[in-house]
Coordinates of N, CA and C in Angstrom, one line a residue:
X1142 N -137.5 24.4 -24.0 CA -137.7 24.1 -25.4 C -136.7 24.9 -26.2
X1143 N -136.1 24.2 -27.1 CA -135.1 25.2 -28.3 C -135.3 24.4 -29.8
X1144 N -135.2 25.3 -30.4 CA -135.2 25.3 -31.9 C -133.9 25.6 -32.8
X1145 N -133.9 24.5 -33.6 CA -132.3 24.7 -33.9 C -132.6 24.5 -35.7
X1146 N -132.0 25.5 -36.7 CA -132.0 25.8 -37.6 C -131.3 25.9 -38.6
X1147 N -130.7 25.9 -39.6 CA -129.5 25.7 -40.5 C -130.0 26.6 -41.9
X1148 N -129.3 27.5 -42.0 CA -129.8 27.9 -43.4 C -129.0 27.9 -44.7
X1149 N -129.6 27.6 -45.7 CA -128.9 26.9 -46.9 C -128.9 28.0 -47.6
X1150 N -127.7 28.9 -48.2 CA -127.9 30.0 -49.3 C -128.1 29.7 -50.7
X1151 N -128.8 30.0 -51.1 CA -129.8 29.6 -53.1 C -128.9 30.6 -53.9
X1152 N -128.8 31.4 -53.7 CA -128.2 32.6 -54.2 C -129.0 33.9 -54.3
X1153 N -128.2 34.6 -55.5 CA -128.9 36.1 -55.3 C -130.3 36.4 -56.0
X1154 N -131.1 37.1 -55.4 CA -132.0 37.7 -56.3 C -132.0 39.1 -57.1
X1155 N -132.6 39.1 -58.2 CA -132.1 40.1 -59.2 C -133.9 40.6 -59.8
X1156 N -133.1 41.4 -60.4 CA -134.3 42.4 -61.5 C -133.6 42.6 -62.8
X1157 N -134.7 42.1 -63.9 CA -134.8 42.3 -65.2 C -134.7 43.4 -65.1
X1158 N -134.9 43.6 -67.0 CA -134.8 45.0 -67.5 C -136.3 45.4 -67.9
X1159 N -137.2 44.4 -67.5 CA -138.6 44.4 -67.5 C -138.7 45.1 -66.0
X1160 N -138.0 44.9 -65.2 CA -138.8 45.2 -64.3 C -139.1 43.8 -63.1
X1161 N -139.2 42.6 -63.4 CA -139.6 41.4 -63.4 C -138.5 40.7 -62.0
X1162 N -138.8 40.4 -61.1 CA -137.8 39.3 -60.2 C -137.6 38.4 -60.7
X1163 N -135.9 38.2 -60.6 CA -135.9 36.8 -61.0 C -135.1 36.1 -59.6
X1164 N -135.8 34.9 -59.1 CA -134.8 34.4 -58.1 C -133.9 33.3 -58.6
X1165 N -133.3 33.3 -57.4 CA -131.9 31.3 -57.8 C -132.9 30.5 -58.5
X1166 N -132.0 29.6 -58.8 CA -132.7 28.3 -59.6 C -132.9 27.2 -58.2
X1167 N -134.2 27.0 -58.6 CA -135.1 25.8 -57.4 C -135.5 24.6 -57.9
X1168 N -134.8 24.4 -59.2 CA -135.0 22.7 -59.5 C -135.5 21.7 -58.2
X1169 N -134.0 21.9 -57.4 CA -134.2 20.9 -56.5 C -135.2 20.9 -55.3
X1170 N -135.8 21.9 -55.4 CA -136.5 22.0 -54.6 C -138.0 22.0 -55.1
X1171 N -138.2 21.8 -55.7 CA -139.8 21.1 -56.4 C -140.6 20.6 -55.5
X1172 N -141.8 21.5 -55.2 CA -142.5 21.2 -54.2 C -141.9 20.7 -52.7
X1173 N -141.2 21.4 -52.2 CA -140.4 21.1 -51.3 C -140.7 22.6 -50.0
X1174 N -140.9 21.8 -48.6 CA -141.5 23.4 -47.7 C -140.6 23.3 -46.8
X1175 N -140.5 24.4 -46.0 CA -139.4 24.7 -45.4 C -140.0 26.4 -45.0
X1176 N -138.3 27.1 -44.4 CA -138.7 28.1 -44.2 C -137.7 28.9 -44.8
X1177 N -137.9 30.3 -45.0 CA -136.8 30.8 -45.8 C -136.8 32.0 -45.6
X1178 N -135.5 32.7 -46.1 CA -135.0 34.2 -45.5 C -134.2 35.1 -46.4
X1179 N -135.5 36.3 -46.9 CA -134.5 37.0 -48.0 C -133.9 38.3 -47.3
X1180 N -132.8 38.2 -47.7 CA -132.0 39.5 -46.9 C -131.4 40.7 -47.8
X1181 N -131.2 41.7 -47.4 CA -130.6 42.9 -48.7 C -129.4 43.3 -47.7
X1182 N -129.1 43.7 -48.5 CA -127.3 44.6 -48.3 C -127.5 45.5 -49.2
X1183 N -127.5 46.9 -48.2 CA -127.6 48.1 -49.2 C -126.3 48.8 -49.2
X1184 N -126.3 49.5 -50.7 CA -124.8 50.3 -50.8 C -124.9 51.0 -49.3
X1185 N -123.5 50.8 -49.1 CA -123.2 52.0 -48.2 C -123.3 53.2 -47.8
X1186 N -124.0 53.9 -49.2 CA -124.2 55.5 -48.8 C -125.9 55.8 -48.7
X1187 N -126.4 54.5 -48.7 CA -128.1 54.9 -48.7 C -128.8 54.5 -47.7
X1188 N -129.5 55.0 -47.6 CA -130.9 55.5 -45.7 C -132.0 53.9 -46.3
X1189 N -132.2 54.0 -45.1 CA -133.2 53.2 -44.7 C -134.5 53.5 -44.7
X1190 N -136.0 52.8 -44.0 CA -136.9 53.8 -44.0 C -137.1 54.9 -43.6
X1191 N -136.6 55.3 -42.6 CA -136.4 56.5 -41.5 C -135.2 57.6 -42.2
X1192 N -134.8 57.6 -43.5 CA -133.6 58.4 -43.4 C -132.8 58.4 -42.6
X1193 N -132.3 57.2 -42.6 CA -130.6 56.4 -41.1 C -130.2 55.5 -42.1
X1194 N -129.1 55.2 -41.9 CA -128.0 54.3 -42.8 C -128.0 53.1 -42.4
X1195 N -129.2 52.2 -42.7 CA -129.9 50.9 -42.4 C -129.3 50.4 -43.1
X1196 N -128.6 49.4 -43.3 CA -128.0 48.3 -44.3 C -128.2 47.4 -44.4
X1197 N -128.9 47.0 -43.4 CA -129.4 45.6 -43.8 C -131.2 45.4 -43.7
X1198 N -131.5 44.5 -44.6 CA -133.0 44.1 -44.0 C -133.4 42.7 -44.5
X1199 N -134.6 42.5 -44.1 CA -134.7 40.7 -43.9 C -136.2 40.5 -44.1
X1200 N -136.7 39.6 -44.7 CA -138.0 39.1 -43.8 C -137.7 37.3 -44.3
X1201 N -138.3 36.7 -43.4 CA -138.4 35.4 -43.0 C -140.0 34.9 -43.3
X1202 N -140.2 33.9 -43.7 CA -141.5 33.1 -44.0 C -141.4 31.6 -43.8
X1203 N -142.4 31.0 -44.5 CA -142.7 29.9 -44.7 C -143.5 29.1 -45.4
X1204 N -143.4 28.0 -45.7 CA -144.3 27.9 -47.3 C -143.9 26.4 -47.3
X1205 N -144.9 25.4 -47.8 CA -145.0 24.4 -47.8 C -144.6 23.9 -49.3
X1206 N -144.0 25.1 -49.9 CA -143.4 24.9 -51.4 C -142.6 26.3 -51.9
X1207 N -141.6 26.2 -51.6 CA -140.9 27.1 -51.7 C -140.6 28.1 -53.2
X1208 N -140.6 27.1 -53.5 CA -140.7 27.2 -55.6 C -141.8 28.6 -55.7
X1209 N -143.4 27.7 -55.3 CA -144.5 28.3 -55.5 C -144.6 29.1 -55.3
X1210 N -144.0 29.6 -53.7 CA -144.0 31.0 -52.7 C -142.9 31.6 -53.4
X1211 N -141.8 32.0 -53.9 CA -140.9 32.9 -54.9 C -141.7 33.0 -56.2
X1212 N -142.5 32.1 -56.8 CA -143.1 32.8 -58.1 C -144.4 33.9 -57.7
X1213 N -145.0 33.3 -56.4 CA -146.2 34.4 -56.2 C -145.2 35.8 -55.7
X1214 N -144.0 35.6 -55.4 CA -143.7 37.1 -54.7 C -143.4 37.9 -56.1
X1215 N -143.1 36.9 -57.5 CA -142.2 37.7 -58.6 C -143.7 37.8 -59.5
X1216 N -144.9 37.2 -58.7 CA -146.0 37.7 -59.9 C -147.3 37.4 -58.9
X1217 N -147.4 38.5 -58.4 CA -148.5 38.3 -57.1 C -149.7 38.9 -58.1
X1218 N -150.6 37.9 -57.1 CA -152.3 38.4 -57.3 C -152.6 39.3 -57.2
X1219 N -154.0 40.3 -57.7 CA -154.6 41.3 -57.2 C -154.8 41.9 -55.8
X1220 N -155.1 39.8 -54.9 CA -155.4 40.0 -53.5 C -154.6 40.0 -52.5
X1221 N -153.0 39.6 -53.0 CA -152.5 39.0 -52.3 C -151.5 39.8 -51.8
X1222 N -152.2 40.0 -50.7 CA -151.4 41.6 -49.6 C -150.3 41.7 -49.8
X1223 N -149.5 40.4 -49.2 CA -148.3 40.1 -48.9 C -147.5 39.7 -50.0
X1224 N -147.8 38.9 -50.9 CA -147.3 38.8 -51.9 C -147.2 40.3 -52.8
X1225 N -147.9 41.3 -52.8 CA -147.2 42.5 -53.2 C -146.5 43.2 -52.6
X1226 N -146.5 43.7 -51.5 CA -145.6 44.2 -50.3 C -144.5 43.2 -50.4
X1227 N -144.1 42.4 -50.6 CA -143.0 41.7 -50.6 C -142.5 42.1 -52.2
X1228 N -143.1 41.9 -53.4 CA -143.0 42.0 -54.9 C -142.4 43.8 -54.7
X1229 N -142.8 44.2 -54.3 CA -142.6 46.3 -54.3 C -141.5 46.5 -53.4
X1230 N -141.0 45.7 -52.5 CA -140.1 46.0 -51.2 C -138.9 45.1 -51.7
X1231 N -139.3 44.2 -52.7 CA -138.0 44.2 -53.4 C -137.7 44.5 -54.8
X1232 N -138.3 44.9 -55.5 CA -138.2 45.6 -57.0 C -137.2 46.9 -56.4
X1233 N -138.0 48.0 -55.2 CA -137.2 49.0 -54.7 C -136.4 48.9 -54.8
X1234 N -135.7 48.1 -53.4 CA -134.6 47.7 -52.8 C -133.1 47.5 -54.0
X1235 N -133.8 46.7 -55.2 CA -132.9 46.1 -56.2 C -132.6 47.3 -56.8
X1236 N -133.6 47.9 -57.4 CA -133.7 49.0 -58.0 C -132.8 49.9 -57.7
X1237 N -132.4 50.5 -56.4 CA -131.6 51.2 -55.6 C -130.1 50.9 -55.5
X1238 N -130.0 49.6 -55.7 CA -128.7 49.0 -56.2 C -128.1 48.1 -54.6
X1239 N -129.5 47.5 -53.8 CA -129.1 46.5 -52.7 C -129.0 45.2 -53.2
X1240 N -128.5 44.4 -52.9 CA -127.8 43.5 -52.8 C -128.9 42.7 -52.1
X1241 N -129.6 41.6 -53.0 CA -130.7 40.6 -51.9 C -130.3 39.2 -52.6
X1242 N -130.4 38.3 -51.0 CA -129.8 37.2 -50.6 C -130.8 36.0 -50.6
X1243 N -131.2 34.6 -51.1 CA -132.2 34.2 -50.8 C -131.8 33.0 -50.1
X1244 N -132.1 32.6 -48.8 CA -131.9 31.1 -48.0 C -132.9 30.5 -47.7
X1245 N -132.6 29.4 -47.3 CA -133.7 28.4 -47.1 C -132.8 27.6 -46.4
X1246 N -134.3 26.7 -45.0 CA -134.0 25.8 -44.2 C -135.1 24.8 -43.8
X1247 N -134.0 23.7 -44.5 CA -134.8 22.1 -44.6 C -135.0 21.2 -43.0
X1248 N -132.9 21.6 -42.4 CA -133.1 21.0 -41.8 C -133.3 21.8 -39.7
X1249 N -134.6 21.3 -39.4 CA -134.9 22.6 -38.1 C -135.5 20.9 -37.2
X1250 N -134.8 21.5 -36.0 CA -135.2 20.2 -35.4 C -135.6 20.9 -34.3
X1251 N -136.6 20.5 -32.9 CA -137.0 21.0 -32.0 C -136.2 20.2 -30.8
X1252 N -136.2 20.8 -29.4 CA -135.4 20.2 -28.6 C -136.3 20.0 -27.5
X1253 N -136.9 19.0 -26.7 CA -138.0 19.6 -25.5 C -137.1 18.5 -24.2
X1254 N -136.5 19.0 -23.5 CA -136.2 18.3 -22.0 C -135.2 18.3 -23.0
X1255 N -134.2 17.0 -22.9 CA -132.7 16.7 -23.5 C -133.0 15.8 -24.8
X1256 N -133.9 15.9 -25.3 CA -134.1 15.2 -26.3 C -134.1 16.4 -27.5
X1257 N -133.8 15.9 -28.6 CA -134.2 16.6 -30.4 C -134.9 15.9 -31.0
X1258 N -135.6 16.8 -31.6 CA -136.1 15.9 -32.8 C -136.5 16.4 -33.9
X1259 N -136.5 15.8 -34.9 CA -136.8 16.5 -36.2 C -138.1 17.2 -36.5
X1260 N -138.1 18.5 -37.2 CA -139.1 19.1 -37.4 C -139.9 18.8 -38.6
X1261 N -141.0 18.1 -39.2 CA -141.6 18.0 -40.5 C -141.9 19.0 -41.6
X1262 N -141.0 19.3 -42.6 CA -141.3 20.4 -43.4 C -142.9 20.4 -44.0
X1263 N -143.6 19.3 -44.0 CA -144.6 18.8 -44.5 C -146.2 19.5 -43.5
X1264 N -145.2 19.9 -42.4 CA -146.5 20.0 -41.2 C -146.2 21.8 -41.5
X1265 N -147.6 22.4 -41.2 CA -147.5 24.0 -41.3 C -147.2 24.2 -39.9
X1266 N -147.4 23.7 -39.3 CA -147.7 23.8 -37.4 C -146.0 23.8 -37.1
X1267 N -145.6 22.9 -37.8 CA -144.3 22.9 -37.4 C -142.9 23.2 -38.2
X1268 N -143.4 24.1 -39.3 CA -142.9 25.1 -40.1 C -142.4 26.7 -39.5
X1269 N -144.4 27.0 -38.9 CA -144.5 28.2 -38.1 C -144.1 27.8 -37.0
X1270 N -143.5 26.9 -36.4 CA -143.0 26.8 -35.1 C -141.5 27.5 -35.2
X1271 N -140.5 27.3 -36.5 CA -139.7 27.2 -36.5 C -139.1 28.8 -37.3
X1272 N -140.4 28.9 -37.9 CA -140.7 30.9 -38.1 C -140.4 31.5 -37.1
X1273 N -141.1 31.2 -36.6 CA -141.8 32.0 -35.1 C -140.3 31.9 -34.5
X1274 N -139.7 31.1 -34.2 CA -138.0 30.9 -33.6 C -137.1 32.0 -34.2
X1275 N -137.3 31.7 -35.5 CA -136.2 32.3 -36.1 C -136.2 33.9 -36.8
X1276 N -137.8 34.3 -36.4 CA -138.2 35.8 -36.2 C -137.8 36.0 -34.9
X1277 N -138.4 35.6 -33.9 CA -138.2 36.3 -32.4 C -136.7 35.8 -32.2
X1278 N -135.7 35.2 -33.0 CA -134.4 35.2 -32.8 C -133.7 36.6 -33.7
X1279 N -134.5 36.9 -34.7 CA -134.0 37.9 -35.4 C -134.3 39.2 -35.0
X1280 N -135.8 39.4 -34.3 CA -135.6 40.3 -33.4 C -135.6 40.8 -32.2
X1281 N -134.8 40.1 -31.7 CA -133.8 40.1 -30.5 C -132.6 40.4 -30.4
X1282 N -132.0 40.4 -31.6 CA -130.6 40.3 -31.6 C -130.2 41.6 -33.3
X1283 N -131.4 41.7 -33.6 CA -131.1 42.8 -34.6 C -130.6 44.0 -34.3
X1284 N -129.9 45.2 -34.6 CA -129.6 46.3 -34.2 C -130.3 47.0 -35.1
X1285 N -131.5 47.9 -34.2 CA -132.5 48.5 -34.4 C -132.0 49.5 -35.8
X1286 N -130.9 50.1 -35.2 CA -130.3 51.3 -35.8 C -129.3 50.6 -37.5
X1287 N -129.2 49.5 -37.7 CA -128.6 48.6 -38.8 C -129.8 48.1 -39.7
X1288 N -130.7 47.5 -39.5 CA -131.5 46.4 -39.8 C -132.8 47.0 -40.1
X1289 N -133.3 46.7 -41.1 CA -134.7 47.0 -41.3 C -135.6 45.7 -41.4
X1290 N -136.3 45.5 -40.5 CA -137.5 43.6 -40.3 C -138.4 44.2 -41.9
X1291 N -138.3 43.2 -42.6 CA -140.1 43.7 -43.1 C -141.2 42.9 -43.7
X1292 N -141.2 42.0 -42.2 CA -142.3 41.1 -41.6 C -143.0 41.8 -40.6
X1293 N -143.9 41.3 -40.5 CA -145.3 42.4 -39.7 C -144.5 42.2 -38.1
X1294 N -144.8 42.6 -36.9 CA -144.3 42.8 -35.5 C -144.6 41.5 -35.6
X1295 N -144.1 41.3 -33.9 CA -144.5 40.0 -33.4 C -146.2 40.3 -32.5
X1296 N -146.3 41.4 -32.6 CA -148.1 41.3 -32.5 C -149.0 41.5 -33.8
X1297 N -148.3 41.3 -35.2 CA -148.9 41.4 -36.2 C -149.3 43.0 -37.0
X1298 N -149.1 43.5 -36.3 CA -148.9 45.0 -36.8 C -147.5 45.1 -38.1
X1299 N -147.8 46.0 -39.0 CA -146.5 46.3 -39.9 C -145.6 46.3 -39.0
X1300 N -144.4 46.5 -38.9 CA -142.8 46.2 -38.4 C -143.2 48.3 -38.7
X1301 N -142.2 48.9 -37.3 CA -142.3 50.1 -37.0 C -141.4 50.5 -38.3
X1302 N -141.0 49.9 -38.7 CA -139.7 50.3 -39.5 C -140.4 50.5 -41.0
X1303 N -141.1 49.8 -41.1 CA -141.7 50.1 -42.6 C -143.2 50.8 -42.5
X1304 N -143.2 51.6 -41.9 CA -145.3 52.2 -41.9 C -144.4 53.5 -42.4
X1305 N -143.5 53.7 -43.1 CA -143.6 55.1 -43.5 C -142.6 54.2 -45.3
X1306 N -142.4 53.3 -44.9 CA -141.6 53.0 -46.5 C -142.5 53.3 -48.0
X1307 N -141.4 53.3 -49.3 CA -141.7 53.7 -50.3 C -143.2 53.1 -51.0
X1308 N -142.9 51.4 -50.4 CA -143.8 50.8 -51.2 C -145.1 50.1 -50.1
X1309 N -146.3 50.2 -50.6 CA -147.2 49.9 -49.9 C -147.4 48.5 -49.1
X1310 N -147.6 48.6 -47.6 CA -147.9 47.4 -47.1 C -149.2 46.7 -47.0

């Protein structure tokens, strides 16, 4: 079985002078699900969580509306774990003067024997099928000592890399 993935870059994400996230413009994507992947690029002379010169970091999701899922991260709920840990991990990040990237992918097809076939952005099942690919592809191939994940492990635990970061998980 393989999973095959294409990621479409939105543009950059930014911070007001409020304080406030602002992401790309998602017209086109009005209620539209998929999966998607914000990434940072930090100046060159700044540490990571660990105090190491981490430059890159990432986390990957999924959302059966992508629009919806960027407004809860730029104005999360009281309850909503993740949506603040995501809202704090990038206000920092910006703050600090990194560089964050926001993509999205419509088109993920699955492969089983020699056949493909298209994956339904509409189905959650096969949304997180194509998560789950493109995490356990990202950490496999990340260099531990470059990259900071900050999506929870692949056993659901915080990512080793962020249980000591600035902003709460």
């Amino acid at each position: 079985m393989s999973v095959r993935l294409s990621w479409r870059p939105l543009g950059d994400v930014k911070i007001n002078d409020e304080g406030s996230l602002i992401f790309p413009s998602m017209h086109s994507l009005l209620n539209k699900g998929g999966i998607y992947r914000i990434t940072g690029r930090r100046p060159i002379d700044s540490k990571g969580t660990h105090d190491r010169p981490a430059r890159w970091w990432f986390y990957i999701g999924q959302t059966g509306n992508i629009q919806a899922r960027m407004y809860k991260y730029r104005n999360p709920g009281p309850d909503q774990k993740t949506n603040i840990r995501i809202n704090n991990a990038l206000r920092f990040e910006l703050e600090r003067g990194t560089e964050v990237y926001l993509h999205v992918s419509f088109d993920m097809e699955l492969r089983v024997g020699r056949q493909w076939m298209d994956l339904d952005t509409d189905s959650t099942t096969q949304r997180t099928l194509a998560e789950t690919a493109a995490l356990y592809q990202a950490y496999r191939t990340a260099d531990p000592l470059d990259v900071d994940m900050l999506n929870k492990g692949l056993d659901d635990s915080v990512d080793r890399e962020f249980k000591d970061a600035p902003w709460p998980y």
